[in-house]
Coordinates of N, CA, C and O in Angstrom, one line a residue:
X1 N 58.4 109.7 117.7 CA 59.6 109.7 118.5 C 59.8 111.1 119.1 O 59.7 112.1 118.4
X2 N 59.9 111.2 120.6 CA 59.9 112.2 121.0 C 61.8 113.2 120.3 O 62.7 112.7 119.6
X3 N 61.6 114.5 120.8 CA 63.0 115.2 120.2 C 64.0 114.4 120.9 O 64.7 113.6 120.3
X4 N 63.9 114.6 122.5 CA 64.9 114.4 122.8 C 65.4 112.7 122.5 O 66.6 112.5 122.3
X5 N 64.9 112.0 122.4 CA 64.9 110.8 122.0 C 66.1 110.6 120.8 O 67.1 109.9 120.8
X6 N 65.5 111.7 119.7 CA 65.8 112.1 118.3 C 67.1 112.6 118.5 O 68.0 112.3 117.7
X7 N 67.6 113.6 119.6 CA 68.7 114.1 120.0 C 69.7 112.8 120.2 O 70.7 112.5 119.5
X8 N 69.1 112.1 121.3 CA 70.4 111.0 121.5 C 70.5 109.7 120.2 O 71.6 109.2 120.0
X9 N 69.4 109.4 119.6 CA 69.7 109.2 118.6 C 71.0 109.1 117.5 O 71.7 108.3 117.1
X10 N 70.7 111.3 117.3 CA 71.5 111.6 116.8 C 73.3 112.0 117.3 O 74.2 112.7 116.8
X11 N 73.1 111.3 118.7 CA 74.4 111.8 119.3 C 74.9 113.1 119.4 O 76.0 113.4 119.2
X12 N 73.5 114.1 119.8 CA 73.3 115.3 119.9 C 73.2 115.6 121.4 O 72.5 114.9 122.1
X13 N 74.2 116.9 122.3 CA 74.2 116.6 123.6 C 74.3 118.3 123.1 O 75.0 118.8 122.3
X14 N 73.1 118.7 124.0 CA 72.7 120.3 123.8 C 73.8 120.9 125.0 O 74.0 120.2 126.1
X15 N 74.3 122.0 124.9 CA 75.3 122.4 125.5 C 74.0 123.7 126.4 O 72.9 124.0 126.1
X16 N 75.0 124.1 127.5 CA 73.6 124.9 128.7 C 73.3 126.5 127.8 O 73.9 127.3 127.3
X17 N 71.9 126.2 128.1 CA 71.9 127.8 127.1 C 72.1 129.1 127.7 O 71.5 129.7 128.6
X18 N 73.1 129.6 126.9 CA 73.8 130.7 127.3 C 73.2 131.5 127.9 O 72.0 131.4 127.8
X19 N 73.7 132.5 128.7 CA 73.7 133.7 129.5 C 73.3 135.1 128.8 O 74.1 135.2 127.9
X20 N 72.7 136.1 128.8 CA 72.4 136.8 128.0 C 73.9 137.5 128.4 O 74.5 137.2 129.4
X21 N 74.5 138.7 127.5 CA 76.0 139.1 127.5 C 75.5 140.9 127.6 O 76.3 141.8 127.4
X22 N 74.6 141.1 127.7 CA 74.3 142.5 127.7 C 72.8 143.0 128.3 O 72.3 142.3 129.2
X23 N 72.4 143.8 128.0 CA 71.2 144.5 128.4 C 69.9 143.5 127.5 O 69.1 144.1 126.8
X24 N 69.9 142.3 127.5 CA 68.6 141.7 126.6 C 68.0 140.7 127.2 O 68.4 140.5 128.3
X25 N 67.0 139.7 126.9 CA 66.7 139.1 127.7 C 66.8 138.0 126.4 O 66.8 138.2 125.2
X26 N 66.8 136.5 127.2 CA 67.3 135.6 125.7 C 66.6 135.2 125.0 O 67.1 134.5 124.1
X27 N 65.2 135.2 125.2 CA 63.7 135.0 124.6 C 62.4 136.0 124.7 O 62.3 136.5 125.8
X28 N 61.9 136.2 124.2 CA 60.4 136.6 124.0 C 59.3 135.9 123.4 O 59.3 135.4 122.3
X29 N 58.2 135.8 124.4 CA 56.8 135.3 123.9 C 56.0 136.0 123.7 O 55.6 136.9 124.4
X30 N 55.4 135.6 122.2 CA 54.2 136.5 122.1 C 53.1 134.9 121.6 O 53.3 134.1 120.7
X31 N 52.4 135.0 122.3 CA 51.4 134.0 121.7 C 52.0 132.5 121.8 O 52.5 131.9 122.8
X32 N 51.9 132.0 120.7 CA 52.5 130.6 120.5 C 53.8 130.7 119.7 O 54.4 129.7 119.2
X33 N 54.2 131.8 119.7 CA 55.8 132.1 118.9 C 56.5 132.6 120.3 O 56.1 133.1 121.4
X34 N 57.9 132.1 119.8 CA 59.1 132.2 121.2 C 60.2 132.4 119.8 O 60.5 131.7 118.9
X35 N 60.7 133.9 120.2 CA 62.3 134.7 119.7 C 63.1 134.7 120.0 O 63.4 135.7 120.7
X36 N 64.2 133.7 119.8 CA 65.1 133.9 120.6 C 66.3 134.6 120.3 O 66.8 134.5 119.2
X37 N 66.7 135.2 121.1 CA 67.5 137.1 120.8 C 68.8 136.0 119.7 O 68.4 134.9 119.4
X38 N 69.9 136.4 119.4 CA 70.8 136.2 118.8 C 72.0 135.1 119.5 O 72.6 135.6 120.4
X39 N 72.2 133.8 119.2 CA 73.5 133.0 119.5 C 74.6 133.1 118.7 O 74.6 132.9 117.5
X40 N 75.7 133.5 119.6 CA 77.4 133.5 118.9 C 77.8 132.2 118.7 O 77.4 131.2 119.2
X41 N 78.7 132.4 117.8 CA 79.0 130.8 117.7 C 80.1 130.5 118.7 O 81.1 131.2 118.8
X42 N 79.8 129.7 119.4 CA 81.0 128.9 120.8 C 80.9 127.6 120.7 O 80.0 126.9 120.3
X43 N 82.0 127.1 121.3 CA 81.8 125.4 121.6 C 82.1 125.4 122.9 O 81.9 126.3 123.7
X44 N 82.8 124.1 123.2 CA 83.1 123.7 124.9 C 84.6 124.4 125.1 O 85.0 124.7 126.3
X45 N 85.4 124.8 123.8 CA 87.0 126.0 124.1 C 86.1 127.3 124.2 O 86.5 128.3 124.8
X46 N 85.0 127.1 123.6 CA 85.2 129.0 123.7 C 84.8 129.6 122.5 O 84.9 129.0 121.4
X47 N 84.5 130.9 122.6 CA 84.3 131.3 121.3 C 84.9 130.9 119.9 O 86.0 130.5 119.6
X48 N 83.9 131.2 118.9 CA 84.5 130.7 117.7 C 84.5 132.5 116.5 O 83.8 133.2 115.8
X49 N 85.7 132.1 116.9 CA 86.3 133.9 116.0 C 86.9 133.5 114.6 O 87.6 132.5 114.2
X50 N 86.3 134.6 113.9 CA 86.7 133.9 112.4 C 86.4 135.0 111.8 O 85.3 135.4 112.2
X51 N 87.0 135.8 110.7 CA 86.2 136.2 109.1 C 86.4 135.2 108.0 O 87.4 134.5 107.5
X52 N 84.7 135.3 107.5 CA 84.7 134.6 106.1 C 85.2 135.3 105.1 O 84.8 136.4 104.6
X53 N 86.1 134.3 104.7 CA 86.7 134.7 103.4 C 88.3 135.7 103.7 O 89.1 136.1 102.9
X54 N 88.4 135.9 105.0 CA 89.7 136.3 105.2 C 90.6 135.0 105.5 O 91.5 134.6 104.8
X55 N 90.0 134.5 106.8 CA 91.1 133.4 107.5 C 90.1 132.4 107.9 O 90.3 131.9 109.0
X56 N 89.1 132.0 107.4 CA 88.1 131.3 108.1 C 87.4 130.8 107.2 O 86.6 131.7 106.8
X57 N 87.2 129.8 106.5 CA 86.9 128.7 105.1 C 85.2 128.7 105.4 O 84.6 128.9 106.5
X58 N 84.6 128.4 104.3 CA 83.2 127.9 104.8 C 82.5 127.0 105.1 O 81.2 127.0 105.1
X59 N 83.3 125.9 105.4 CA 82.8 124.7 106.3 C 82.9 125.2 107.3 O 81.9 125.2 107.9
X60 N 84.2 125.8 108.0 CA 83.9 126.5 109.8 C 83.4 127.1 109.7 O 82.8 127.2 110.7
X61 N 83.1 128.0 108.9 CA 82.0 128.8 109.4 C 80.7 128.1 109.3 O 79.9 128.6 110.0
X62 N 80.2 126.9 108.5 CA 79.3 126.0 108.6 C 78.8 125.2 109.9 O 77.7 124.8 110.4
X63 N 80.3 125.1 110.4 CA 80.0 124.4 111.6 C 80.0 125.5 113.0 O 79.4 125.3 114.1
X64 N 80.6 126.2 112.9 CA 80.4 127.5 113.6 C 78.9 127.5 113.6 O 78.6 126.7 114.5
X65 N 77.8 128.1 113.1 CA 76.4 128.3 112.6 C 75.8 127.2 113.0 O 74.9 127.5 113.8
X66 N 75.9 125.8 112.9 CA 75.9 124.6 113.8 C 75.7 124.9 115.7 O 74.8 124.7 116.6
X67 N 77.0 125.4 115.7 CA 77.1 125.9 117.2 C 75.9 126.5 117.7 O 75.3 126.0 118.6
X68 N 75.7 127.8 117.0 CA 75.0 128.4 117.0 C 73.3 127.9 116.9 O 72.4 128.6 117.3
X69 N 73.3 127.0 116.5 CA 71.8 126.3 116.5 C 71.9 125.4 117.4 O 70.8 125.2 117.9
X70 N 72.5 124.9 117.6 CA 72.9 123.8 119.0 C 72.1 125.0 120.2 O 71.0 124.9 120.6
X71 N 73.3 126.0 120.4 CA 72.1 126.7 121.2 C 71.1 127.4 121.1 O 70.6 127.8 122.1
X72 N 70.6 127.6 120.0 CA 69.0 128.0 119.8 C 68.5 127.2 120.9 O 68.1 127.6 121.9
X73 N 68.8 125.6 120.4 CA 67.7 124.8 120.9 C 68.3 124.8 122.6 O 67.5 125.0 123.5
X74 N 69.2 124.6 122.9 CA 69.2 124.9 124.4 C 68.5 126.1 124.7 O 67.4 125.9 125.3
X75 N 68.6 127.6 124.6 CA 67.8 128.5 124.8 C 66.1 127.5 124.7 O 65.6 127.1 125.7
X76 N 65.7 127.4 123.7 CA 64.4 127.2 123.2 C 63.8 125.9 124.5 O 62.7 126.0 124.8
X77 N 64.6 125.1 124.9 CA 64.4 123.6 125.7 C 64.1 124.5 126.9 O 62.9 124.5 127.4
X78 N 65.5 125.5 127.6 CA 65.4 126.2 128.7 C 64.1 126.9 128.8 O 63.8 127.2 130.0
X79 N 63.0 127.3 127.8 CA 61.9 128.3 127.6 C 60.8 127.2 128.1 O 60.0 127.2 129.0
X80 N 61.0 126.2 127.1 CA 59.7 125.2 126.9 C 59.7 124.5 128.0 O 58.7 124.4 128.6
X81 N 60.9 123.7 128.5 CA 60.8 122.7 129.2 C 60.9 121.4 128.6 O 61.5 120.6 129.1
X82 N 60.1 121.1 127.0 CA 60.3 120.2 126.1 C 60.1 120.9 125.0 O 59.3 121.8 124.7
X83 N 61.2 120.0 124.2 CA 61.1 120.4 123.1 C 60.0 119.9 122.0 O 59.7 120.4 120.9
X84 N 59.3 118.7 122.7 CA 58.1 118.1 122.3 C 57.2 119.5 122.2 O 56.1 119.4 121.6
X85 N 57.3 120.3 122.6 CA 56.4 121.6 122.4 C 56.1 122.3 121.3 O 55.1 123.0 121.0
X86 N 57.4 122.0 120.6 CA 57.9 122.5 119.3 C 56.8 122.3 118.4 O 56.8 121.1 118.1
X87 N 55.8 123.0 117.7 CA 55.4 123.1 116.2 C 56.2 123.1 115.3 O 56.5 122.1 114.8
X88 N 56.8 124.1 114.9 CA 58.1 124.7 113.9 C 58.8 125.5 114.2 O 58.7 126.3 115.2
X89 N 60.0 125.3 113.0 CA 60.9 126.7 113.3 C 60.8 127.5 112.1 O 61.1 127.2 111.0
X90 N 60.1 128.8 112.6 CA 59.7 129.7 111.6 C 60.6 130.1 111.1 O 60.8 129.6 109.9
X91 N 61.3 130.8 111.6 CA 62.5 131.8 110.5 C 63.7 131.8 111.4 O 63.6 132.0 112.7
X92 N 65.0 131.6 110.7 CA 66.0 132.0 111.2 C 66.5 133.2 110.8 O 65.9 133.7 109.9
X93 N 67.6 134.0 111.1 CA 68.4 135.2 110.7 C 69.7 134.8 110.8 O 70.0 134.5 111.9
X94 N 70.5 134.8 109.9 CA 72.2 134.6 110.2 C 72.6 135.9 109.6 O 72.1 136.6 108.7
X95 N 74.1 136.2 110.5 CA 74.8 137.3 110.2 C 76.0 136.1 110.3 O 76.1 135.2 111.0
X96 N 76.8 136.5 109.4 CA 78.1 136.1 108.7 C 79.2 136.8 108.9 O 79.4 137.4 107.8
X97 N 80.0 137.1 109.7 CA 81.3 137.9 109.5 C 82.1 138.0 108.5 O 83.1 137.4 108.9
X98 N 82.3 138.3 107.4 CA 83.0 138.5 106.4 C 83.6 139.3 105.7 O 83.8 140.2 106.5
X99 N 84.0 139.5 104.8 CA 84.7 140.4 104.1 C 83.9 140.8 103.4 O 82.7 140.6 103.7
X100 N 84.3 141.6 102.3 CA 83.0 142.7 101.3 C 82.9 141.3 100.4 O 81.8 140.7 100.3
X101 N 83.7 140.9 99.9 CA 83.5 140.0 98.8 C 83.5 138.4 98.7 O 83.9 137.8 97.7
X102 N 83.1 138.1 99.9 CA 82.3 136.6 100.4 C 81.8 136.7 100.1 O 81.4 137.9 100.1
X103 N 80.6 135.4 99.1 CA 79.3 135.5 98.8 C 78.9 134.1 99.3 O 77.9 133.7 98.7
X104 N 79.2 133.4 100.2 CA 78.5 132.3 100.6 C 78.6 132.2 102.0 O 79.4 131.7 102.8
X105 N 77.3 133.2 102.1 CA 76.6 133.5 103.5 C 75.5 132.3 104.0 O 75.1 131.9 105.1
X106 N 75.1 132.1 102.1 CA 73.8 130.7 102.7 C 74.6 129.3 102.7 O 74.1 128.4 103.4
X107 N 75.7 128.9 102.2 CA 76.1 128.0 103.0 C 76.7 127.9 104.4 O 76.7 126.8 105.0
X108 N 77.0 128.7 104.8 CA 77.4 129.1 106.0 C 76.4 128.8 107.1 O 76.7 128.3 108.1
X109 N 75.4 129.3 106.7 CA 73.9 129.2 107.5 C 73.3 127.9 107.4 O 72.9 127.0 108.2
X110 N 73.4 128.0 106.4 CA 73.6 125.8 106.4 C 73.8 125.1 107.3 O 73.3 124.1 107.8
X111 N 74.5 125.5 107.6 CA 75.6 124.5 109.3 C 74.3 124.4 110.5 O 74.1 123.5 111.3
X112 N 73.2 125.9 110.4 CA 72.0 125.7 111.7 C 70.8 125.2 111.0 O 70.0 124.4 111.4
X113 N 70.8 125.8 109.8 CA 69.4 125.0 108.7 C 69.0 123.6 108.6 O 67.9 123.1 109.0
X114 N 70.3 122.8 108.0 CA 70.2 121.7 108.3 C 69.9 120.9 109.7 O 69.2 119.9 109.7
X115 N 70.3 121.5 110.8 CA 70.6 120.6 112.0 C 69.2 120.9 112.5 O 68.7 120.2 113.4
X116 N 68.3 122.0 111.9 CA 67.0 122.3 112.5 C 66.2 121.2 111.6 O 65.1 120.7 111.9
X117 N 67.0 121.1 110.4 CA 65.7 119.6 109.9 C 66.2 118.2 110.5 O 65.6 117.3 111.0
X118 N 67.5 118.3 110.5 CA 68.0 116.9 111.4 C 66.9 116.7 112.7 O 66.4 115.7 113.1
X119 N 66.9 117.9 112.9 CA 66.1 117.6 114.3 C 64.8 117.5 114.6 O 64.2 116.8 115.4
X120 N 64.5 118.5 113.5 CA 62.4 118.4 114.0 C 61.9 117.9 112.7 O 60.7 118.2 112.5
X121 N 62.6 117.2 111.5 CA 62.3 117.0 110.1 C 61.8 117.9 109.9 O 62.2 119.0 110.3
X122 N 60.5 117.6 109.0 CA 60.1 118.7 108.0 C 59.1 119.7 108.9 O 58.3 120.4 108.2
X123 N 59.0 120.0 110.8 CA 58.4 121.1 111.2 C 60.4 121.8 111.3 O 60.7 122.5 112.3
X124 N 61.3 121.6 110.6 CA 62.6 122.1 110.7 C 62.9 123.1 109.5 O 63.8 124.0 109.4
X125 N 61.7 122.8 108.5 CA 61.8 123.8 107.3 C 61.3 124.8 107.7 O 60.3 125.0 108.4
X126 N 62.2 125.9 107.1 CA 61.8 127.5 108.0 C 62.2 128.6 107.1 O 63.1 128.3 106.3
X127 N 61.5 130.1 107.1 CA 62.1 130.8 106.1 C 63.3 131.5 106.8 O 63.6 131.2 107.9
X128 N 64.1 132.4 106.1 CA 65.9 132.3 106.2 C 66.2 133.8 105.7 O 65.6 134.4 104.9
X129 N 67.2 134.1 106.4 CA 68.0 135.8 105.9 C 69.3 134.9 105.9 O 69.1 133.8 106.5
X130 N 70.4 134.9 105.4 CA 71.8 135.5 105.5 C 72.3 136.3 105.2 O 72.1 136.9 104.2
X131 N 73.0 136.6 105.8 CA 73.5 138.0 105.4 C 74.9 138.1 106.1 O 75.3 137.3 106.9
X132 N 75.6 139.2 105.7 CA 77.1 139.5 105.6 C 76.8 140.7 106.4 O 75.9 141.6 106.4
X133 N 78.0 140.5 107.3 CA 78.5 141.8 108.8 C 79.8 142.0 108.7 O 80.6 141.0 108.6
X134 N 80.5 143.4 108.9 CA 81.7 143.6 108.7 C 82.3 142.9 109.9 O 83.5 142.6 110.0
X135 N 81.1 142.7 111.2 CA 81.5 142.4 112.2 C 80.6 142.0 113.0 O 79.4 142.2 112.7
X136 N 81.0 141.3 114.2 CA 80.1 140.8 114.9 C 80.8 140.7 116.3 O 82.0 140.6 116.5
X137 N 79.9 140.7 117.4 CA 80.5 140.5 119.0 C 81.4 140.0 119.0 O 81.5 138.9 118.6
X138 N 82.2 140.4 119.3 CA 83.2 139.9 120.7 C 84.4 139.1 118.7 O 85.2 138.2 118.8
X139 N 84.2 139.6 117.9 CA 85.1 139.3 116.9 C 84.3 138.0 116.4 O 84.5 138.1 115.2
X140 N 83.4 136.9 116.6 CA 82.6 135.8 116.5 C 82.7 135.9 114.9 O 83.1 136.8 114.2
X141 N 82.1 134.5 114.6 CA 82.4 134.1 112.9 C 81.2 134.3 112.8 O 81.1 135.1 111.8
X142 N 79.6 133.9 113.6 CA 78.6 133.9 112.9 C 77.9 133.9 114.1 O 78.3 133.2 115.0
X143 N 76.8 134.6 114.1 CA 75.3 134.9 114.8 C 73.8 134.9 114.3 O 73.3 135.5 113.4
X144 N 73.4 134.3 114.9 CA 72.0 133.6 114.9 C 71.0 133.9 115.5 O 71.1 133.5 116.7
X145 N 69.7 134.7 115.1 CA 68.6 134.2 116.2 C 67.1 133.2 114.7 O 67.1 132.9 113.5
X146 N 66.3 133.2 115.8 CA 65.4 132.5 115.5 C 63.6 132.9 116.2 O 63.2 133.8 116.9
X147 N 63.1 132.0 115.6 CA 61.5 132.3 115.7 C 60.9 130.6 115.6 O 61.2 129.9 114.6
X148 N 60.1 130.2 116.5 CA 59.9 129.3 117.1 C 58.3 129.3 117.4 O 57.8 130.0 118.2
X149 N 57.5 128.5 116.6 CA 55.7 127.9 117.2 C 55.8 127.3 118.0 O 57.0 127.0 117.9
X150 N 55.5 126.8 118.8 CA 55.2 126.2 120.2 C 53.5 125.7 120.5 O 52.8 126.7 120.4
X151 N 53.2 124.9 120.7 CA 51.6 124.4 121.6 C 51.8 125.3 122.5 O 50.9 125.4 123.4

């Protein structure tokens, strides 16, 4: 079954991949790997602002991180053209907005982990950072980039 197939499937409708917000460019290729720079978490309102563990629970921030992998793969589609291109997803990196004394940064990151095996099964298994930020752009709950094989 092709991805996108797998996408409607799953009643998955990739939102347009974002605009870069500064001096970066929103992918790099080296070889058969494609990096794509860092995704904020947003939906179709708009940014998703939040600290974990102040005012912001960790299912939203789960699904926040979600967001955020939703547009990985738009970035990643905009690169390839198809996502049938996809080998695996190497590694992700999550940054967590939180307080000093949150400790569930890896469920949090859960919300794009999962949705990356929802999507490509087991080429969706990938290795992983989470990690805790006093802060992140624009106030955002959670930021994401990624590392991508490609044919």
């Amino acid at each position: 079954m092709s991805i996108e197939n797998r996408l409607a499937e799953l009643g998955i409708t990739l939102p347009d991949a974002p605009a870069p917000a500064a001096n970066y460019v929103p992918f790099a290729q080296s070889g058969n790997l494609i990096f794509i720079s860092g995704q904020i978490s947003a939906d179709e309102n708009g940014l998703i602002i939040g600290k974990l563990g102040e005012n912001m629970e960790t299912e939203a921030g789960a699904a926040a991180a979600r967001r955020c992998g939703l547009a990985l793969i738009a970035q990643l589609k905009a690169v390839t053209g198809s996502l049938d291109k996809v080998k695996r997803v190497v590694k992700l990196s999550g940054f967590v907005n939180s307080t000093p004394d949150f400790t569930e940064q890896p469920k949090v990151i859960n919300g794009c982990s999962d949705l990356m095996v929802e999507i490509f099964g087991d080429a969706g298994r990938h290795a992983r950072a989470a990690v805790s930020a006093p802060s992140l752009p624009l106030g955002v709950a959670v930021e994401i980039e990624a590392i991508f094989e490609v044919e």
